[in-house]
CSV table of C-alpha atoms and ligand atoms in Angstrom, one decimal:
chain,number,residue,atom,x,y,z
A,21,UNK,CA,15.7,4.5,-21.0
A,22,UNK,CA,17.5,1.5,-19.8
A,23,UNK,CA,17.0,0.7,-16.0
A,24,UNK,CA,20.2,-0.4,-14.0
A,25,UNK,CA,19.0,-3.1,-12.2
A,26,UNK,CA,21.9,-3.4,-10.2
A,27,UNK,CA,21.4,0.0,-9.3
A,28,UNK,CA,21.3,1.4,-5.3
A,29,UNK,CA,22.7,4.9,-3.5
A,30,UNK,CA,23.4,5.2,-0.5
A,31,UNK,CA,22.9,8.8,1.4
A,32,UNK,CA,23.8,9.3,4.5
A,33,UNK,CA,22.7,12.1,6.7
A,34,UNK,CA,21.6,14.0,3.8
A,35,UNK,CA,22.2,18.3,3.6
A,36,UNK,CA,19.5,20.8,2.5
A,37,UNK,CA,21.5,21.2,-0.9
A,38,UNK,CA,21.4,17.5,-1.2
A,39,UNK,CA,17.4,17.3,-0.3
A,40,UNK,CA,16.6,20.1,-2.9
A,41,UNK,CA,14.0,22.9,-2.7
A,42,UNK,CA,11.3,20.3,-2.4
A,43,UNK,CA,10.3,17.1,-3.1
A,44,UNK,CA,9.9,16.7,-6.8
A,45,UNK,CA,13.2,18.8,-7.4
A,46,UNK,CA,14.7,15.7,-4.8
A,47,UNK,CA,13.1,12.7,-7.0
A,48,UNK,CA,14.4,13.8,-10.1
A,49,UNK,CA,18.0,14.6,-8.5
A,50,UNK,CA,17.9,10.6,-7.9
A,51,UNK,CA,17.6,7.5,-10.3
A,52,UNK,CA,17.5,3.7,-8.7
A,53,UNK,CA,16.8,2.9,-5.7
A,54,UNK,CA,17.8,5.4,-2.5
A,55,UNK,CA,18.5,4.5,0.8
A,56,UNK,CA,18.5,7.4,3.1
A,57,UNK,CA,20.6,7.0,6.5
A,58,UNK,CA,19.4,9.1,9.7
A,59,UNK,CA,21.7,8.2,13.0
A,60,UNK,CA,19.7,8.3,16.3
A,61,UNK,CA,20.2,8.9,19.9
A,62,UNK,CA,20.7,5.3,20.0
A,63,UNK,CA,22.7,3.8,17.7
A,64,UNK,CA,21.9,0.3,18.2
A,65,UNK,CA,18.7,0.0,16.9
A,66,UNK,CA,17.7,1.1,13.4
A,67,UNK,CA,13.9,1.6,12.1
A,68,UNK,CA,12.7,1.4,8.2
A,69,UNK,CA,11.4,3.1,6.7
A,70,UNK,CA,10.2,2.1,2.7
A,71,UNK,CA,8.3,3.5,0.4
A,72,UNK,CA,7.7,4.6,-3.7
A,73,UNK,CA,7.9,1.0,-4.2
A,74,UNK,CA,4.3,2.1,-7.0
A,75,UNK,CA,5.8,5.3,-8.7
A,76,UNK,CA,2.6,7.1,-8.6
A,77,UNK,CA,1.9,7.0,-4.6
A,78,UNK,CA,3.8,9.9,-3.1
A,79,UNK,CA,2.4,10.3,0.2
A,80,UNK,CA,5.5,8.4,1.7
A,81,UNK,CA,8.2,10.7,0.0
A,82,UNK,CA,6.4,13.8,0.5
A,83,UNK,CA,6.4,13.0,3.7
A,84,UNK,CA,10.3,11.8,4.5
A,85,UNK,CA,11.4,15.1,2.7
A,86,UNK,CA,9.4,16.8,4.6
A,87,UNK,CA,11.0,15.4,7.8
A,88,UNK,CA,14.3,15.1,6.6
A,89,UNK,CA,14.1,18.9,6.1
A,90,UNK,CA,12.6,19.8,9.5
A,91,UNK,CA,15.5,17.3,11.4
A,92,UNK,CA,18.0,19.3,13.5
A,93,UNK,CA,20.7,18.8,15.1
A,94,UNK,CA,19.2,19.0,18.8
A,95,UNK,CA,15.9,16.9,17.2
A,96,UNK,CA,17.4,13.4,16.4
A,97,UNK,CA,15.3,9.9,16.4
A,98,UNK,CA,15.5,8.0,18.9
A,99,UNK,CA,16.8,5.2,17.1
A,100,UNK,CA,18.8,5.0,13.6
A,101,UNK,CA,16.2,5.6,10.8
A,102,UNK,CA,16.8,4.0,7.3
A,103,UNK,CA,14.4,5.3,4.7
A,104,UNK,CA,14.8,3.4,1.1
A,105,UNK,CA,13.2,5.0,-1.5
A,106,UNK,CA,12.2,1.7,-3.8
A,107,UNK,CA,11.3,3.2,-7.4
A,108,UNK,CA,12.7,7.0,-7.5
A,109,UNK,CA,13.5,5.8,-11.7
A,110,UNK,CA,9.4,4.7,-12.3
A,111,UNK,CA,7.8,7.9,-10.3
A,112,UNK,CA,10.3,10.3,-12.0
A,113,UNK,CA,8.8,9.3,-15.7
A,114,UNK,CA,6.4,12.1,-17.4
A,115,UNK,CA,3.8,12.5,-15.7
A,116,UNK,CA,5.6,12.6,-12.6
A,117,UNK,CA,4.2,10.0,-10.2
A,118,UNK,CA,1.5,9.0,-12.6
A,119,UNK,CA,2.7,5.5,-13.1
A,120,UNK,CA,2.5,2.7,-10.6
A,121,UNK,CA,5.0,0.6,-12.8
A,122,UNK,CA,6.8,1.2,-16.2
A,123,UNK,CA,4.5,0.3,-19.0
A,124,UNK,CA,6.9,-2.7,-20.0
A,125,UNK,CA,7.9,-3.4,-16.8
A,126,UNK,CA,6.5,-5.4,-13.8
A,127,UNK,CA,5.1,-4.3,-10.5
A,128,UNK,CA,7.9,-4.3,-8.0
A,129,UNK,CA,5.7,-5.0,-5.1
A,130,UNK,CA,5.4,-8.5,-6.3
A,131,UNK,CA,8.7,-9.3,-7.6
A,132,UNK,CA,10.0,-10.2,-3.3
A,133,UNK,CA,10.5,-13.8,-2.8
A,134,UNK,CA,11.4,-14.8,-5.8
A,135,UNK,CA,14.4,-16.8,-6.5
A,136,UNK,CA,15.1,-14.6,-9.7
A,137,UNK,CA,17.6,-12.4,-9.6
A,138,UNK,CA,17.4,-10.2,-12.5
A,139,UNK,CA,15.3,-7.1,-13.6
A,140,UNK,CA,12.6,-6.5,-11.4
A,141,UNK,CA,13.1,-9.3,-9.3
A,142,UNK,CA,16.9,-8.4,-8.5
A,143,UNK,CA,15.8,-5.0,-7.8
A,144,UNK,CA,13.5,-6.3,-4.7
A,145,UNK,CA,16.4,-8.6,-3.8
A,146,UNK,CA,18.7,-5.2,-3.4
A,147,UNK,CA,15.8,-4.0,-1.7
A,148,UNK,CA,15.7,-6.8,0.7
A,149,UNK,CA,19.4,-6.6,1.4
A,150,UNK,CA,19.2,-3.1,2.7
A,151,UNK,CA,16.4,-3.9,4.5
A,152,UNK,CA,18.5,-6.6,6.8
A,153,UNK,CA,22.0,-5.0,6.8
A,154,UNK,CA,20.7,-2.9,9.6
A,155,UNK,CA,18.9,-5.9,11.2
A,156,UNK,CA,15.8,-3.7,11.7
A,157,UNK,CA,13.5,-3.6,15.0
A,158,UNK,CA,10.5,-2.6,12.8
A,159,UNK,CA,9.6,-2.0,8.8
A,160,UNK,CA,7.1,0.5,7.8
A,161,UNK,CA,6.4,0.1,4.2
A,162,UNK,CA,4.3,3.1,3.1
A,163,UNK,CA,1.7,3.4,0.0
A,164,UNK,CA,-1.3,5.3,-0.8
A,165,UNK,CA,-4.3,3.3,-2.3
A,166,UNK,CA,-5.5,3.9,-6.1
A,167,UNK,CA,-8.9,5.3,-5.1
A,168,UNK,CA,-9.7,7.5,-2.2
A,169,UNK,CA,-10.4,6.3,1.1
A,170,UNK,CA,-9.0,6.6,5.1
A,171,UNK,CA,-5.9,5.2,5.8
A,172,UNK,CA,-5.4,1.9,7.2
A,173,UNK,CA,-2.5,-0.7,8.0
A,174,UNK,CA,-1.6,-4.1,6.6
A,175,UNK,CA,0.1,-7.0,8.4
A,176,UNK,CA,0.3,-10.5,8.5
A,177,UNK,CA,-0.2,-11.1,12.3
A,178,UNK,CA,-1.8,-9.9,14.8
A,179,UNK,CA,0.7,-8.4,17.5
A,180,UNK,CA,0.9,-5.6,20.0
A,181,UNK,CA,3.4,-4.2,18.1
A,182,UNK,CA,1.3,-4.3,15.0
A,183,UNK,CA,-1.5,-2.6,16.9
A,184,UNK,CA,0.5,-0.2,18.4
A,185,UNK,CA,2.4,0.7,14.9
A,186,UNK,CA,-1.0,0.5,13.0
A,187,UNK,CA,-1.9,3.6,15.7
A,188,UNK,CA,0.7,5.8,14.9
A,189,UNK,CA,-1.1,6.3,11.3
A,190,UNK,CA,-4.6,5.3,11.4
A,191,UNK,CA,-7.1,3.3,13.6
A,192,UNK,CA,-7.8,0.1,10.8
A,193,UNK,CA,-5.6,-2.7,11.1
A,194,UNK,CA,-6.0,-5.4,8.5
A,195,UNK,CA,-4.6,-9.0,8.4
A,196,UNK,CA,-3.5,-10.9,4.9
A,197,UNK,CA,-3.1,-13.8,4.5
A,198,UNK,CA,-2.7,-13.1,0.8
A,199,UNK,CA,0.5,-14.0,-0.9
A,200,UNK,CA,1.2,-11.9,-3.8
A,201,UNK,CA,5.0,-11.7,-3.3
A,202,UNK,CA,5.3,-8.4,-1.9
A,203,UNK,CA,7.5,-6.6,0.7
A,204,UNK,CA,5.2,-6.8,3.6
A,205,UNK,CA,4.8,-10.6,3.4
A,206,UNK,CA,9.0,-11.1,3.8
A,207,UNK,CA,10.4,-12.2,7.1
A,208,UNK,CA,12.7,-10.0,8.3
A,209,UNK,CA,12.9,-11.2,11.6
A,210,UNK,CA,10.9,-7.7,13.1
A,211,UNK,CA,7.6,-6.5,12.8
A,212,UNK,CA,6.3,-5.8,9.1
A,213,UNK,CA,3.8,-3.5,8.2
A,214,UNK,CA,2.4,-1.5,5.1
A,215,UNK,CA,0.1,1.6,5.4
A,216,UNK,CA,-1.8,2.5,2.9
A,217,UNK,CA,-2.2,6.4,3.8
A,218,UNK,CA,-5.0,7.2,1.4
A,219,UNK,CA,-5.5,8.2,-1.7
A,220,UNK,CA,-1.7,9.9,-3.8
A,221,UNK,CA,-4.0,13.0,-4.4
A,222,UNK,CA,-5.0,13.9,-0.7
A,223,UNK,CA,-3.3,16.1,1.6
A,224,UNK,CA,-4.7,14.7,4.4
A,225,UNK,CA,-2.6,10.9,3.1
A,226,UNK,CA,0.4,12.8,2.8
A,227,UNK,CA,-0.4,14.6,6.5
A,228,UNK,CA,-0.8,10.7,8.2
A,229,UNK,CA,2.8,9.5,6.6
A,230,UNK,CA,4.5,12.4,8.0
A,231,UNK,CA,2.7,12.2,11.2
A,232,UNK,CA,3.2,8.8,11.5
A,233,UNK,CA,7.1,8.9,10.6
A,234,UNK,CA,7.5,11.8,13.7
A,235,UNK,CA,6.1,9.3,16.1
A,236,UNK,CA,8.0,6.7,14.9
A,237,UNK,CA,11.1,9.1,14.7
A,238,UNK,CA,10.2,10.0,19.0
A,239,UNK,CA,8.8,7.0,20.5
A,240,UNK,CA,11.4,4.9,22.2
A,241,UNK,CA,9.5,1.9,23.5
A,242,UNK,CA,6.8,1.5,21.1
A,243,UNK,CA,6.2,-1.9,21.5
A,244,UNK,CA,4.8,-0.4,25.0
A,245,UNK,CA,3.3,2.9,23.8
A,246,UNK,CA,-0.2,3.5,24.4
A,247,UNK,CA,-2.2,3.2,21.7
A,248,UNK,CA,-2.7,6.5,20.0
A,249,UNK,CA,-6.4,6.1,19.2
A,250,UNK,CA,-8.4,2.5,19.1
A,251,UNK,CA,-7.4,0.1,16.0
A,252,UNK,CA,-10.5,-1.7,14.4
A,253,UNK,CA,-9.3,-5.2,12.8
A,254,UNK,CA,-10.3,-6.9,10.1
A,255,UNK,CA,-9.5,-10.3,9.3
A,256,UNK,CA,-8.3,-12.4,6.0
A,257,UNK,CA,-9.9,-9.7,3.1
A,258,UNK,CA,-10.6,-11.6,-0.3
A,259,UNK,CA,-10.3,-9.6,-3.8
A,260,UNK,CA,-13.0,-9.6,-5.7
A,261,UNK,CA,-11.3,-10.0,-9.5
A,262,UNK,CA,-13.0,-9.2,-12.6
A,263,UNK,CA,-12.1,-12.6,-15.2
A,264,UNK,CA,-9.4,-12.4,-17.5
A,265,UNK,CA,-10.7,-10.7,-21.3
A,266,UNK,CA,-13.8,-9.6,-19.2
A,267,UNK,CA,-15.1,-5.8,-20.1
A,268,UNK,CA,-15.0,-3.3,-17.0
A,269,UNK,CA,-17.3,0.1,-17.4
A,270,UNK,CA,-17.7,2.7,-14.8
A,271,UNK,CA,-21.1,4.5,-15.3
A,272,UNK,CA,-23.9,5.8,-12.9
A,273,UNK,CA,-26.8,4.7,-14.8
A,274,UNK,CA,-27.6,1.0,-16.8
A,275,UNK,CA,-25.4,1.7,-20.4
A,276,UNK,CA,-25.6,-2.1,-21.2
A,277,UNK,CA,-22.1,-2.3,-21.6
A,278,UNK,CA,-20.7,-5.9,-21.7
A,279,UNK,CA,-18.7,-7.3,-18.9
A,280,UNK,CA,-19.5,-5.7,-15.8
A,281,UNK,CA,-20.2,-2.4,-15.4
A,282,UNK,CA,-19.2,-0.4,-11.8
A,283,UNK,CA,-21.0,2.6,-10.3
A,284,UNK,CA,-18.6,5.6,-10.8
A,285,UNK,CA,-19.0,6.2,-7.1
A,286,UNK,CA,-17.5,3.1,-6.0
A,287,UNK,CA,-14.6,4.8,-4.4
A,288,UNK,CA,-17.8,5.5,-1.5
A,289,UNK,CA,-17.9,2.2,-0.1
A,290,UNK,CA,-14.0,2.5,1.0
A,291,UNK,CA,-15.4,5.1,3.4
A,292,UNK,CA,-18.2,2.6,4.8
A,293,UNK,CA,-19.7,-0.4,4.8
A,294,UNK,CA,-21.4,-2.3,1.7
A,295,UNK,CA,-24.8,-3.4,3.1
A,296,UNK,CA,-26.7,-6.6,2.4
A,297,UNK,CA,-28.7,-6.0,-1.0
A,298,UNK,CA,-26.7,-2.8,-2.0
A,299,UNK,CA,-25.5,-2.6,-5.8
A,300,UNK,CA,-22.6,-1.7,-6.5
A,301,UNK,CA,-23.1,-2.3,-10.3
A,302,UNK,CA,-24.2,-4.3,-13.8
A,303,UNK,CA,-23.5,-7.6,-15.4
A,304,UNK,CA,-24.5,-9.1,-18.6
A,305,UNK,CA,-25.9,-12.6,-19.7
A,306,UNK,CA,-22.6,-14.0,-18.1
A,307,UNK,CA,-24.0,-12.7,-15.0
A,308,UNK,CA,-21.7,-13.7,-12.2
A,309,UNK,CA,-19.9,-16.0,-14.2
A,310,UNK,CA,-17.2,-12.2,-14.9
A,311,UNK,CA,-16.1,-12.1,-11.4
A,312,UNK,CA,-14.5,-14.2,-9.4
A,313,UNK,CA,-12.9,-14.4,-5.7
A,314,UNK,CA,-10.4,-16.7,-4.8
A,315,UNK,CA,-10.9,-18.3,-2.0
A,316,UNK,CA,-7.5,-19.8,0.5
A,317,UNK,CA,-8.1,-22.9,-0.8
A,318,UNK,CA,-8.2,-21.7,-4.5
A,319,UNK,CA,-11.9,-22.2,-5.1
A,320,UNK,CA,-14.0,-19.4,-6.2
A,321,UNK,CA,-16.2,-18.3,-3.7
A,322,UNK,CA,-18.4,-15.7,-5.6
A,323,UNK,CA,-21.7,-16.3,-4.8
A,324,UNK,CA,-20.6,-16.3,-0.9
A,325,UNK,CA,-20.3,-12.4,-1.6
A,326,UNK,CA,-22.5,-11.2,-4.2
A,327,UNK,CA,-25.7,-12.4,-6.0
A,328,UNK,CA,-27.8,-10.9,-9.0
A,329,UNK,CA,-31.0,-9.1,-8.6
A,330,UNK,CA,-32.2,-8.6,-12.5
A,331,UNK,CA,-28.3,-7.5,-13.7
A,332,UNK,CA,-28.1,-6.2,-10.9
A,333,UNK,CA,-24.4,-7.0,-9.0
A,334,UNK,CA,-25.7,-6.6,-5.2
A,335,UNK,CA,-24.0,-8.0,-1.9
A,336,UNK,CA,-25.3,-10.8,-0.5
A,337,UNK,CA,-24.2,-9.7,3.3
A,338,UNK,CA,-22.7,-6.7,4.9
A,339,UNK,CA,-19.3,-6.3,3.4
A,340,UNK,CA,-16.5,-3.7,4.9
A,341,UNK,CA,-14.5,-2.8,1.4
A,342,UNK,CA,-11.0,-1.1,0.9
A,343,UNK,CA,-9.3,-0.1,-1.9
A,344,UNK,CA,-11.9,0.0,-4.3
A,345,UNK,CA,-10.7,1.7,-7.1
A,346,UNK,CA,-11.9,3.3,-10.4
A,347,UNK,CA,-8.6,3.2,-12.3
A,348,UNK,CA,-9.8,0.8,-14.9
A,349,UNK,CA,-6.1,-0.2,-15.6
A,350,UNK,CA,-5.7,-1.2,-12.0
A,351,UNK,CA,-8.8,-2.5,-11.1
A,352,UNK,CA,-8.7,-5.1,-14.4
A,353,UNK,CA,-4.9,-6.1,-13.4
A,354,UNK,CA,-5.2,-6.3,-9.5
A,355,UNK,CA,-8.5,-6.0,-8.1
A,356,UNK,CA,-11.2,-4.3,-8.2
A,357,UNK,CA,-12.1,-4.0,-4.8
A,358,UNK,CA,-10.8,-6.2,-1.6
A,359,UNK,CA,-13.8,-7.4,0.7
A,360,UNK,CA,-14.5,-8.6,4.6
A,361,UNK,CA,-17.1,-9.9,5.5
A,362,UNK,CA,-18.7,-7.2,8.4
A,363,UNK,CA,-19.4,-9.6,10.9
A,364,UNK,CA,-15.7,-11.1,10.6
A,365,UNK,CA,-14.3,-7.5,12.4
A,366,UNK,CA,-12.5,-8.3,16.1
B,426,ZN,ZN1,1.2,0.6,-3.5
């Protein structure tokens, strides 16, 4: 199928015949991008809402129908409400939502800030456009992680509005300084921030995007709203990257597998913390020499993290981790895991 780049609809104020029965029914009814137009009490002030930028994280979607269905005409925002839903054409393809990007295509979320303006890269530009046509006061850009874990918020400063967004859908608030070209890291002149609600397979992921959207949706002053619950932050995470042509295993046991080999309970740590001297896997004779982390400066900073006990990978200090994953495809293209150091929390 040939994607229109140049592709994006506009719905405005959208009717239960135009939402469908439910979502899926809804996904497949649209192709490119969709940006989804909800008037508020006050008209002068518009909130966005993104999300379905990775095809195969549905939390953010499930949850806008879901609103979108409930909305009445007694119940409006409080402000305008734009919802863009990014890659409606990519989470449509068989298996539905089972495909963060098109095979020969390119992850989206890294296609922003590009000075390229055709396939992929014109599609974020589109993206971007919608985005500041309304000027926005805030931008939410929703995701679920690959592996399971709690929800927590990304952002690239520290504010009171970040804190007091980040509570509205979970109570961990991360700053990146990472630039990877995606939506998130764009200035557009308001307050920026992702939330990745879980993993696409939980309820409870889809439960803290809707949540989140119905405070958003009924909060006025939010810059002054109490926070909702406390927000734990973590500063600057690294990725810990597995070297290009290196083999990646998952097993629970020693196999002897080349490369580096994962427990297949990594997903755990997500939930916790890493301790000093825990393994979280197996190397071979290349030892450390698989992995690497990049440091800000572009060095790798490995052996800062993790050392080798035997072939045994173990962490060096007390690590808080997110996002580890056990989707081999994703782990060997993005990361396997991102890392803080635990004493580096605020
Ligand atoms: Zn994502």
């Amino acid at each position: 199928m040939a994607i229109d780049f140049s592709e994006i609809n506009y719905l405005s104020e959208p009717d239960s015949f135009t939402l469908k029965a439910d979502h899926v029914q809804f996904l497949l009814s649209i192709s490119g991008p969709t940006v989804i137009d909800i008037s508020g009490k006050d008209t002068s002030r518009t909130r966005v809402i993104t999300t379905l930028i990775h095809g195969n994280e549905p939390s953010g979607l499930i949850a806008l129908h879901r609103w979108l269905t409930n909305l009445t005409a007694d119940n409006r925002p409080v402000t305008n409400m734009r919802f863009i839903i990014c890659s409606p054409d990519v989470a449509s393809q068989s298996p539905t939502f089972g495909h963060r990007y098109l095979e020969d295509g390119l992850d989206l979320n890294r296609c922003f800030d590009h000075s390229l303006d055709y396939s992929y890269f014109k599609r974020a530009n589109l993206i971007s456009a919608a985005i500041n046509e309304v000027s926005p006061e805030i931008l939410i850009d929703l995701h679920n992680t690959s592996g399971c874990g709690p929800a927590f918020a990304v952002s690239v400063n520290k504010t009171e509005l970040a804190l007091s967004l980040s509570s509205l859908f979970c109570s961990s608030l991360i700053l990146s300084e990472i630039k990877l070209g995606a939506i998130m890291e764009q200035d557009f002149r308001c307050q920026t921030l992702t939330v990745e609600c879980g993993g696409s397979q939980d309820q409870q992921s889809h439960e803290v995007a809707y949540q989140g959207i119905c405070h958003l949706a009924s909060i006025d002053d939010v810059q002054a709203c109490h926070f909702h619950r406390d927000v734990d932050v973590f500063l600057a995470p690294l990725r810990l990257q597995i070297k290009p042509g290196v083999d990646l295993n998952y097993a629970d046991i020693d196999e002897g597998f080349e490369g580096v080999t994962l427990l297949s309970n990594i997903e755990q740590f997500n939930y916790g913390i890493l301790r000093a001297e825990q393994m979280l896997g197996w190397v071979d004779q290349q030892g450390l020499d698989n992995l690497q982390i990049i440091d800000k400066q572009g060095n790798n900073c490995i052996g800062q993290y993790f050392t080798l006990r035997g072939n045994q990978l173990i962490s060096k200090i007390d690590l808080n981790i997110f996002m580890a994953t056990k989707v081999t495809s994703i782990a060997k293209s993005d990361c396997l895991l991102y890392l803080v150091a635990h004493t580096n929390q605020m």
